[in-house]
Short mmCIF file of C-alpha atoms in Angstrom, two decimals:
data_model
loop_
_atom_site.label_atom_id
_atom_site.label_comp_id
_atom_site.label_asym_id
_atom_site.label_seq_id
_atom_site.Cartn_x
_atom_site.Cartn_y
_atom_site.Cartn_z
CA MET A 167 0.00 0.00 0.00
CA ALA A 168 1.32 3.46 -0.92
CA GLU A 169 2.23 5.94 1.79
CA VAL A 170 -0.91 7.66 3.03
CA ASP A 171 -1.20 11.45 2.72
CA LEU A 172 -2.96 12.47 5.94
CA GLU A 173 -3.03 16.13 4.83
CA SER A 174 -4.93 15.45 1.59
CA HIS A 175 -8.26 16.81 2.84
CA VAL A 176 -6.97 19.33 5.41
CA LEU A 177 -8.09 22.92 4.80
CA VAL A 178 -6.53 24.50 7.92
CA ASN A 179 -3.78 23.31 10.28
CA LYS A 180 -2.47 25.90 12.73
CA GLY A 181 -0.15 23.86 14.90
CA LEU A 182 -0.62 20.09 14.84
CA SER A 183 1.55 17.27 13.56
CA ILE A 184 1.26 13.48 13.65
CA GLU A 185 3.73 11.77 15.98
CA ILE A 186 4.10 8.26 17.37
CA MET A 187 3.68 8.20 21.16
CA GLU A 188 4.29 5.20 23.36
CA GLY A 189 1.08 3.48 24.35
CA MET A 190 -0.97 5.67 21.98
CA GLY A 191 0.37 5.05 18.49
CA ARG A 192 -0.03 7.79 15.88
CA VAL A 193 -1.58 10.88 17.43
CA ALA A 194 -1.84 14.58 16.65
CA VAL A 195 0.34 16.71 18.94
CA ALA A 196 0.87 20.44 19.31
CA THR A 197 3.91 21.75 17.41
CA LYS A 198 3.90 24.91 19.54
CA PRO A 199 2.24 26.02 22.78
CA LEU A 200 -1.45 26.45 22.00
CA ASP A 201 -2.09 28.75 24.94
CA ASN A 202 -4.80 31.27 25.84
CA SER A 203 -4.02 33.29 22.72
CA TYR A 204 -5.40 30.37 20.70
CA LEU A 205 -8.45 29.80 22.88
CA TYR A 206 -11.59 29.07 20.81
CA GLN A 207 -9.62 29.40 17.58
CA VAL A 208 -9.85 26.80 14.81
CA VAL A 209 -6.68 24.71 14.87
CA LEU A 210 -7.80 22.08 12.34
CA CYS A 211 -10.36 22.11 9.54
CA GLU A 212 -10.73 19.06 7.31
CA ARG A 213 -13.06 17.70 4.64
CA PRO A 214 -14.29 14.12 5.12
CA LEU A 215 -13.02 11.14 3.17
CA LEU A 216 -16.50 9.58 3.19
CA VAL A 217 -19.93 10.50 4.60
CA TRP A 218 -22.72 7.95 5.08
CA GLU A 219 -26.06 7.45 6.80
CA VAL A 220 -25.69 6.65 10.49
CA GLY A 221 -25.65 2.88 10.99
CA ASP A 222 -25.89 2.07 7.27
CA MET A 223 -22.69 0.11 6.72
CA GLU A 224 -23.84 -1.15 3.33
CA ASP A 225 -23.97 2.49 2.21
CA PHE A 226 -20.44 2.97 3.57
CA VAL A 227 -19.07 -0.09 1.76
CA HIS A 228 -20.62 0.96 -1.56
CA GLN A 229 -19.09 4.44 -1.19
CA PHE A 230 -15.75 2.94 -0.21
CA GLN A 231 -15.70 0.69 -3.27
CA SER A 232 -16.29 3.64 -5.62
CA ALA A 233 -13.83 5.97 -3.84
CA PRO A 234 -10.36 6.80 -5.24
CA GLN A 235 -7.57 4.39 -4.31
CA GLU A 236 -5.85 6.97 -2.10
CA THR A 237 -9.07 7.34 -0.07
CA GLN A 238 -9.37 3.57 0.33
CA ASP A 239 -5.70 3.36 1.38
CA ALA A 240 -6.15 6.12 3.98
CA ILE A 241 -9.13 4.34 5.55
CA MET A 242 -7.55 0.87 5.57
CA ASP A 243 -4.45 2.37 7.22
CA MET A 244 -6.44 3.57 10.24
CA PHE A 245 -6.16 2.03 13.69
CA HIS A 246 -8.57 -0.64 14.88
CA PRO A 247 -8.56 -3.06 17.84
CA PRO A 248 -7.10 -6.53 17.17
CA LEU A 249 -9.69 -8.57 15.29
CA ASP A 250 -8.83 -11.73 17.21
CA SER A 251 -9.51 -10.14 20.61
CA ASP A 252 -11.66 -12.36 22.82
CA SER A 253 -12.28 -9.69 25.47
CA SER A 254 -13.41 -6.73 23.35
CA PRO A 255 -17.23 -6.44 23.26
CA ILE A 256 -17.22 -4.37 20.09
CA ILE A 257 -14.97 -6.79 18.20
CA ALA A 258 -17.25 -9.69 19.17
CA LYS A 259 -20.28 -7.68 18.03
CA PHE A 260 -18.69 -6.91 14.65
CA ARG A 261 -17.60 -10.51 14.24
CA ASP A 262 -21.31 -11.40 14.22
CA MET A 263 -22.14 -8.53 11.83
CA ALA A 264 -19.32 -9.23 9.38
CA GLY A 265 -20.94 -12.24 7.68
CA PRO A 266 -24.25 -10.55 6.74
CA LEU A 267 -22.40 -7.38 5.64
CA ALA A 268 -19.99 -9.38 3.46
CA GLU A 269 -22.87 -11.28 1.86
CA ALA A 270 -24.86 -8.10 1.18
CA THR A 271 -21.91 -6.25 -0.36
CA GLY A 272 -20.03 -9.09 -2.04
CA THR A 273 -16.94 -8.66 0.11
CA ASP A 274 -14.73 -10.92 2.20
CA VAL A 275 -15.83 -11.65 5.79
CA THR A 276 -12.42 -10.78 7.27
CA TRP A 277 -12.37 -7.52 5.30
CA ALA A 278 -15.91 -6.69 6.46
CA HIS A 279 -14.89 -7.37 10.08
CA LYS A 280 -11.92 -5.02 9.73
CA ILE A 281 -13.89 -2.21 8.08
CA LEU A 282 -16.54 -2.37 10.81
CA ALA A 283 -13.82 -2.07 13.46
CA ILE A 284 -12.16 0.84 11.64
CA CYS A 285 -15.42 2.77 11.34
CA ALA A 286 -16.37 2.23 14.98
CA THR A 287 -12.96 3.40 16.14
CA ASN A 288 -12.51 6.41 13.86
CA ALA A 289 -15.89 7.74 12.65
CA HIS A 290 -17.23 11.11 13.79
CA LYS A 291 -20.82 12.25 14.13
CA PHE A 292 -21.10 14.77 11.32
CA TYR A 293 -23.74 17.14 9.96
CA SER A 294 -23.25 16.90 6.22
CA GLY A 295 -23.58 19.90 3.95
CA LYS A 296 -25.39 17.68 1.45
CA THR A 297 -28.80 18.07 3.05
CA THR A 298 -30.78 21.12 4.08
CA SER A 299 -32.17 19.23 7.07
CA ARG A 300 -28.64 18.95 8.52
CA LYS A 301 -29.47 15.57 10.03
CA PRO A 302 -26.55 13.72 11.60
CA HIS A 303 -24.42 11.42 9.46
CA SER A 304 -21.28 9.44 10.12
CA ALA A 305 -18.03 10.61 8.54
CA ILE A 306 -14.42 9.49 8.52
CA PHE A 307 -11.41 11.83 8.31
CA ALA A 308 -7.77 11.11 7.55
CA TYR A 309 -6.12 13.62 9.91
CA ALA A 310 -8.84 13.90 12.55
CA SER A 311 -8.74 10.13 13.02
CA LYS A 312 -5.45 10.76 14.84
CA ILE A 313 -7.01 13.04 17.48
CA ALA A 314 -6.83 11.25 20.84
CA HIS A 315 -9.47 10.96 23.56
CA SER A 316 -9.48 12.64 26.96
CA CYS A 317 -12.16 13.05 29.64
CA ILE A 318 -10.82 16.58 30.08
CA PRO A 319 -10.39 17.47 26.39
CA ASN A 320 -8.41 20.37 24.95
CA LEU A 321 -10.33 20.39 21.65
CA ALA A 322 -13.98 20.45 20.63
CA TYR A 323 -15.27 19.89 17.11
CA THR A 324 -18.22 21.00 15.07
CA SER A 325 -19.48 20.52 11.52
CA VAL A 326 -19.45 23.46 9.11
CA LYS A 327 -20.51 24.03 5.53
CA SER A 328 -17.78 24.24 2.92
CA GLU A 329 -17.55 25.67 -0.57
CA ASP A 330 -16.16 22.51 -2.18
CA ASP A 331 -17.65 20.98 -5.31
CA ASN A 332 -19.52 18.15 -3.58
CA ASN A 333 -20.75 20.34 -0.71
CA GLN A 334 -20.01 17.67 1.89
CA GLY A 335 -19.01 20.26 4.46
CA ALA A 336 -16.04 20.10 6.80
CA LEU A 337 -15.09 19.43 10.38
CA GLN A 338 -13.55 22.12 12.61
CA TYR A 339 -11.59 21.53 15.80
CA LYS A 340 -11.29 24.48 18.20
CA VAL A 341 -8.89 24.84 21.13
CA ILE A 342 -10.85 24.88 24.41
CA ARG A 343 -7.93 24.37 26.84
CA ASN A 344 -4.22 25.05 26.67
CA ILE A 345 -2.15 22.41 24.86
CA PRO A 346 1.56 22.46 25.78
CA MET A 347 4.00 21.93 22.94
CA GLY A 348 4.47 18.23 22.21
CA GLN A 349 1.32 17.16 24.07
CA PRO A 350 -1.53 15.28 22.37
CA ALA A 351 -4.56 17.08 21.02
CA ALA A 352 -7.65 15.37 22.41
CA PHE A 353 -11.43 15.57 22.36
CA SER A 354 -14.08 13.56 24.19
CA TYR A 355 -15.29 10.38 22.49
CA ILE A 356 -18.26 10.22 24.90
CA GLY A 357 -19.78 13.67 24.36
CA GLY A 358 -19.60 16.91 26.29
CA GLY A 359 -21.63 18.98 28.73
CA ARG A 360 -22.97 17.36 31.90
CA VAL A 361 -22.50 13.91 30.34
CA LEU A 362 -18.73 14.42 30.40
CA TYR A 363 -18.33 16.04 33.81
CA GLN A 364 -21.04 14.18 35.70
CA THR A 365 -20.38 10.62 34.59
CA PRO A 366 -18.36 8.66 37.18
CA THR A 367 -14.98 7.25 36.20
CA HIS A 368 -16.02 3.61 36.13
CA GLU A 369 -18.99 4.42 33.86
CA ARG A 370 -16.85 6.49 31.45
CA ARG A 371 -14.26 3.74 31.26
CA GLU A 372 -16.91 1.07 30.76
CA LYS A 373 -18.50 3.02 27.90
CA LEU A 374 -15.15 3.61 26.21
CA TRP A 375 -14.24 -0.06 26.55
CA ARG A 376 -17.63 -1.13 25.20
CA THR A 377 -17.64 1.29 22.23
CA LYS A 378 -13.95 1.95 21.49
CA SER A 379 -12.21 -1.07 23.04
CA PHE A 380 -9.69 0.77 25.23
CA VAL A 381 -9.30 1.61 28.93
CA CYS A 382 -8.93 5.36 29.35
CA GLN A 383 -5.79 6.47 31.21
CA CYS A 384 -6.38 10.23 31.06
CA LYS A 385 -5.75 12.50 34.03
CA ARG A 386 -9.34 12.30 35.25
CA CYS A 387 -9.66 8.54 34.92
CA SER A 388 -6.33 7.97 36.67
CA GLY A 389 -7.07 10.39 39.51
CA PRO A 390 -9.83 11.13 42.04
CA ASP A 391 -13.44 10.97 40.90
CA TYR A 392 -14.75 14.41 41.83
CA CYS A 393 -18.28 13.81 40.56
CA ARG A 394 -18.70 11.28 43.39
CA SER A 395 -17.51 13.71 46.08
CA VAL A 396 -19.27 13.43 49.44
CA GLN A 397 -19.28 15.50 52.59
CA CYS A 398 -17.14 14.34 55.50
CA ASN A 399 -19.61 13.88 58.36
CA THR A 400 -16.87 13.70 60.98
CA CYS A 401 -14.84 16.91 60.74
CA THR A 402 -16.27 20.19 61.94
CA GLN A 403 -15.31 21.90 58.68
CA LYS A 404 -17.65 19.61 56.70
CA MET A 405 -15.12 19.17 53.90
CA PHE A 406 -16.07 17.50 50.64
CA VAL A 407 -14.07 14.38 49.85
CA PRO A 408 -13.54 12.97 46.31
CA CYS A 409 -13.85 9.29 45.53
CA ILE A 410 -10.68 7.24 45.07
CA TYR A 411 -10.89 3.87 43.32
CA ASN A 412 -8.93 0.78 44.22
CA ASN A 413 -8.03 -0.34 40.71
CA GLU A 414 -5.67 -3.17 41.59
CA GLU A 415 -8.11 -5.73 40.21
CA ASN A 416 -10.09 -3.35 37.97
CA ASP A 417 -13.09 -3.75 40.26
CA TYR A 418 -13.42 0.01 40.90
CA GLN A 419 -14.02 -0.36 44.63
CA PRO A 420 -14.56 3.22 45.84
CA THR A 421 -13.07 4.78 48.97
CA TRP A 422 -13.53 8.22 50.51
CA THR A 423 -10.82 9.59 52.83
CA CYS A 424 -10.89 13.05 54.40
CA ARG A 425 -7.55 14.86 54.20
CA ARG A 426 -7.76 15.50 57.95
CA GLU A 427 -6.05 12.51 59.59
CA ALA A 428 -8.42 12.64 62.54
CA CYS A 429 -11.36 11.84 60.25
CA GLY A 430 -9.82 9.00 58.28
CA ILE A 431 -11.73 6.77 55.89
CA ARG A 432 -15.51 6.94 55.63
CA ASN A 433 -17.48 3.73 55.42
CA SER A 434 -17.66 3.04 51.68
CA GLN A 435 -20.64 0.72 51.97
CA ASP A 436 -22.66 3.38 53.79
CA ILE A 437 -21.87 5.94 51.09
CA GLN A 438 -22.73 3.56 48.27
CA LEU A 439 -26.01 2.79 50.02
CA GLN A 440 -26.75 6.53 50.22
CA GLU A 441 -25.99 6.88 46.52
CA LYS A 442 -28.36 4.03 45.72
CA LEU A 443 -31.15 5.45 47.89
CA PHE A 444 -30.91 8.87 46.26
CA ASP A 445 -30.72 7.34 42.79
CA ASP A 446 -33.76 5.16 43.50
CA ARG A 447 -35.73 8.22 44.62
CA LEU A 448 -34.71 10.10 41.49
CA GLN A 449 -35.64 7.20 39.22
CA ALA A 450 -39.05 6.96 40.93
CA LEU A 451 -39.65 10.66 40.18
CA PHE A 452 -38.64 10.06 36.56
CA GLN A 453 -41.24 7.30 36.30
CA GLN A 454 -43.91 9.51 37.85
CA HIS A 455 -43.04 12.29 35.42
CA GLN A 456 -43.16 9.90 32.46
CA GLN A 457 -46.67 8.80 33.44
CA GLN A 458 -47.78 12.43 33.58
CA THR A 459 -46.15 13.06 30.19
CA ASP A 460 -47.93 10.04 28.71
CA ASN A 461 -51.20 11.48 30.04
CA GLU A 462 -50.30 14.85 28.50
CA THR A 463 -50.35 16.65 31.83
CA GLN A 464 -47.74 18.97 33.27
CA THR A 465 -45.49 17.93 36.15
CA ASP A 466 -47.49 18.45 39.34
CA ASP A 467 -46.26 20.64 42.19
CA SER A 468 -45.75 17.68 44.52
CA ALA A 469 -43.24 16.07 42.13
CA ILE A 470 -41.32 19.33 41.80
CA GLN A 471 -41.30 19.78 45.59
CA ALA A 472 -40.11 16.19 46.03
CA LEU A 473 -37.32 16.86 43.55
CA GLN A 474 -36.30 20.05 45.39
CA ASP A 475 -36.25 18.15 48.69
CA LEU A 476 -34.08 15.43 47.15
CA ILE A 477 -31.63 18.05 45.86
CA GLU A 478 -31.21 19.74 49.24
CA GLU A 479 -30.68 16.40 50.99
CA SER A 480 -28.27 15.20 48.32
CA LYS A 481 -26.18 18.38 48.62
CA THR A 482 -25.43 17.63 52.26
CA SER A 483 -25.52 13.82 52.38
CA LEU A 484 -23.49 13.58 49.16
CA SER A 485 -22.27 16.93 47.78
CA PRO A 486 -23.32 19.85 45.53
CA VAL A 487 -21.15 18.42 42.73
CA HIS A 488 -22.12 14.75 43.04
CA HIS A 489 -23.47 13.43 39.74
CA ILE A 490 -26.83 12.55 41.34
CA THR A 491 -27.22 16.11 42.67
CA ILE A 492 -26.34 17.58 39.28
CA GLN A 493 -28.70 15.25 37.43
CA ALA A 494 -31.50 16.23 39.80
CA LEU A 495 -30.72 19.94 39.33
CA GLU A 496 -30.75 19.58 35.57
CA THR A 497 -34.09 17.76 35.82
CA LEU A 498 -35.51 20.50 38.06
CA ALA A 499 -34.53 23.12 35.49
CA LYS A 500 -36.19 21.14 32.71
CA TRP A 501 -39.43 20.45 34.56
CA THR A 502 -39.96 23.95 35.95
CA ALA A 503 -39.13 25.64 32.63
CA ALA A 504 -41.61 23.34 30.86
CA ASN A 505 -44.33 24.06 33.43
CA ALA A 506 -43.70 27.79 33.12
CA ALA A 507 -44.11 27.57 29.35
CA VAL A 508 -47.32 25.52 29.62
CA THR A 509 -48.90 27.85 32.17
CA LYS A 510 -47.67 30.91 30.22
CA GLU A 511 -46.13 32.32 33.36
CA THR A 512 -45.69 36.06 32.99
CA ILE A 513 -42.46 37.98 33.46
CA ALA A 514 -44.13 39.85 36.31
CA LYS A 515 -44.29 36.58 38.22
CA GLY A 516 -41.36 34.56 36.90
CA GLY A 517 -41.14 32.16 39.85
CA LEU A 518 -40.80 28.93 37.90
CA PHE A 519 -38.34 30.50 35.48
CA LYS A 520 -36.25 31.69 38.43
CA ILE A 521 -36.13 28.17 39.89
CA ALA A 522 -35.10 26.81 36.49
CA ALA A 523 -32.38 29.46 36.05
CA GLU A 524 -30.93 28.89 39.53
CA ALA A 525 -30.85 25.14 38.96
CA SER A 526 -29.10 25.56 35.59
CA LEU A 527 -26.48 27.86 37.09
CA GLN A 528 -25.79 25.35 39.87
CA VAL A 529 -25.23 22.70 37.19
CA VAL A 530 -22.67 25.02 35.58
CA LEU A 531 -20.88 25.66 38.90
CA GLY A 532 -20.84 21.96 39.75
CA CYS A 533 -19.33 21.00 36.41
CA GLU A 534 -16.72 23.75 36.73
CA CYS A 535 -15.65 22.24 40.04
CA VAL A 536 -15.39 18.71 38.62
CA ALA A 537 -13.45 19.90 35.56
CA SER A 538 -11.01 21.76 37.83
CA GLY A 539 -10.46 18.84 40.22
CA CYS A 540 -12.44 20.43 43.05
CA PRO A 541 -14.76 18.40 45.34
CA GLY A 542 -17.12 21.38 45.77
CA CYS A 543 -16.37 24.94 46.81
CA PHE A 544 -19.65 26.82 46.47
CA ASP A 545 -22.79 27.20 48.54
CA ALA A 546 -25.77 27.91 46.32
CA ALA A 547 -27.75 29.20 49.29
CA VAL A 548 -25.09 31.89 49.76
CA LEU A 549 -24.60 32.70 46.09
CA PHE A 550 -28.30 33.14 45.37
CA SER A 551 -29.45 34.58 48.71
CA SER A 552 -30.71 38.08 49.38
CA SER A 553 -27.70 38.70 51.62
CA ALA A 554 -25.45 38.12 48.62
CA ALA A 555 -27.44 40.70 46.70
CA ASN A 556 -27.04 43.21 49.53
CA GLY A 557 -23.31 42.58 49.72
CA THR A 558 -23.42 41.13 53.24
CA SER A 559 -22.23 37.68 52.10
CA THR A 560 -18.47 37.21 51.94
CA GLY A 561 -16.45 35.40 49.34
CA THR A 562 -19.12 35.13 46.67
CA GLY A 563 -17.05 36.94 44.07
CA ASP A 564 -14.08 34.73 44.87
CA VAL A 565 -16.20 31.60 44.37
CA LEU A 566 -17.41 32.78 40.96
CA ALA A 567 -13.84 33.47 39.83
CA GLN A 568 -12.26 30.40 41.41
CA HIS A 569 -12.58 28.19 38.33
CA ASP A 570 -12.41 29.04 34.65
CA PRO A 571 -15.56 28.80 32.53
CA ILE A 572 -15.65 25.51 30.62
CA TYR A 573 -16.58 25.30 26.97
CA GLU A 574 -18.75 22.24 27.46
CA MET A 575 -21.17 24.18 29.70
CA GLY A 576 -21.72 27.01 27.24
CA VAL A 577 -25.11 25.67 26.13
CA THR A 578 -26.32 25.33 29.73
CA ALA A 579 -25.16 28.88 30.51
CA PHE A 580 -26.95 30.16 27.40
CA THR A 581 -30.13 28.33 28.44
CA ALA A 582 -29.88 29.94 31.89
CA SER A 583 -29.54 33.38 30.28
CA LYS A 584 -32.75 32.82 28.29
CA LEU A 585 -34.57 31.69 31.44
CA LEU A 586 -33.43 34.82 33.28
CA MET A 587 -35.06 36.98 30.60
CA HIS A 588 -38.41 35.78 31.99
CA VAL A 589 -37.54 36.82 35.55
CA PRO A 590 -38.07 40.42 36.76
CA GLU A 591 -34.71 42.15 37.14
CA ALA A 592 -35.27 42.79 40.84
CA SER A 593 -36.00 39.09 41.41
CA ARG A 594 -33.07 37.63 39.51
CA PRO A 595 -30.69 35.50 41.58
CA PRO A 596 -27.72 37.51 42.88
CA HIS A 597 -24.54 36.93 40.87
CA ALA A 598 -26.53 35.24 38.10
CA MET A 599 -25.69 37.91 35.54
CA SER A 600 -22.02 37.84 36.58
CA MET A 601 -21.98 34.13 35.84
CA ILE A 602 -23.58 34.67 32.44
CA GLN A 603 -21.05 37.40 31.59
CA ARG A 604 -18.21 34.96 32.28
CA TYR A 605 -19.66 32.70 29.59
CA LEU A 606 -20.31 35.32 26.91
CA PRO A 607 -17.12 34.50 24.92
CA ILE A 608 -18.08 30.82 24.84
CA ILE A 609 -21.72 31.57 23.98
CA ALA A 610 -20.52 33.80 21.12
CA GLN A 611 -18.41 30.91 19.80
CA LEU A 612 -21.32 28.50 19.96
CA ALA A 613 -23.54 30.96 18.10
CA ALA A 614 -20.98 31.59 15.35
CA PRO A 615 -21.85 30.09 11.93
#
């Protein structure tokens, strides 16, 4: 096979090169420090090699067979897990799919198995420029296939229209965190937003193993799990303690140890029982809400009150940044905003919209903490209290500035800003507008064409 030209479809490259790194293979790394001066700038723009309907592998194979030889060579040169792996769930799945695909497309079974593995490992979700509906497709890229994964990514990508002859569009990667020279460029293979920062380590690793056939060794997966932080119920300072996993046998047994020696290790079984009890309560509320949705009725006040009670208890029994707390807050924002829209709540009243906005902003703060490796440093009751508005609360400004805004929460911050428009100015949560202002550069990037 001829040497593959990875740059063949690249439109913009402002500082990446392909290097071989131990334990990672061929990856894109920064050729210079991509620091704050590059923040939110496009560092890579590339046209796809092939675009196909999501899940339609017969469509992919037919396109592959009619593609130029250099395109076929570039795809067949891409990484895939070993086809003889007995432990990889995705390889076993594709082994079963290879026969029917080979028969339908007139190809070899081994080749079909390999192409399925390549697509699963390297394909991007992509909004093709071919259709006005902009529905999601799958696409495969020569250069972007060498972008690594991280659960604290330094790149984010989006699909854009292009002016090429076939109007397939292009993929853009933007810098969202500093990338030191020589370090890998990475995005999240499991999505962004709350999903990224409020999914526990063992669940992220399990999903990556199941869908990509590797065990993530990024900084977050190798360190404390901050989205399972809990409050130390022994020390007087009520510190929040992150979860540490015992990974000696890959069983992900969690432990929680306060940094004050006098407190020591909390009972892991008790904490896991608390997590289960809160999760069971939340799931029961989801079921109740689904029944009301099926009956085409709005969420009743008792369900919203039960959800608010769960949140307050979870903040103290677990923590404000625990993934169950954040999921409940996100749900509260969704339910109250929907009820406000159904009841046509006026701006003069704005109570439900205010609850939704406060909940959304707490989701943002919680995810900022997790992304920064913080077990929880804010008190929502202080941030959004009347005393904070009157300036009698201390440290609120410091809390807001303690962590950098994170790109992945830009949509949630924008949603909160729209909710606040329905709340009278005098009734808006203190510091809410300051939080929104911190996210304006990110919101502007998300709104850009």
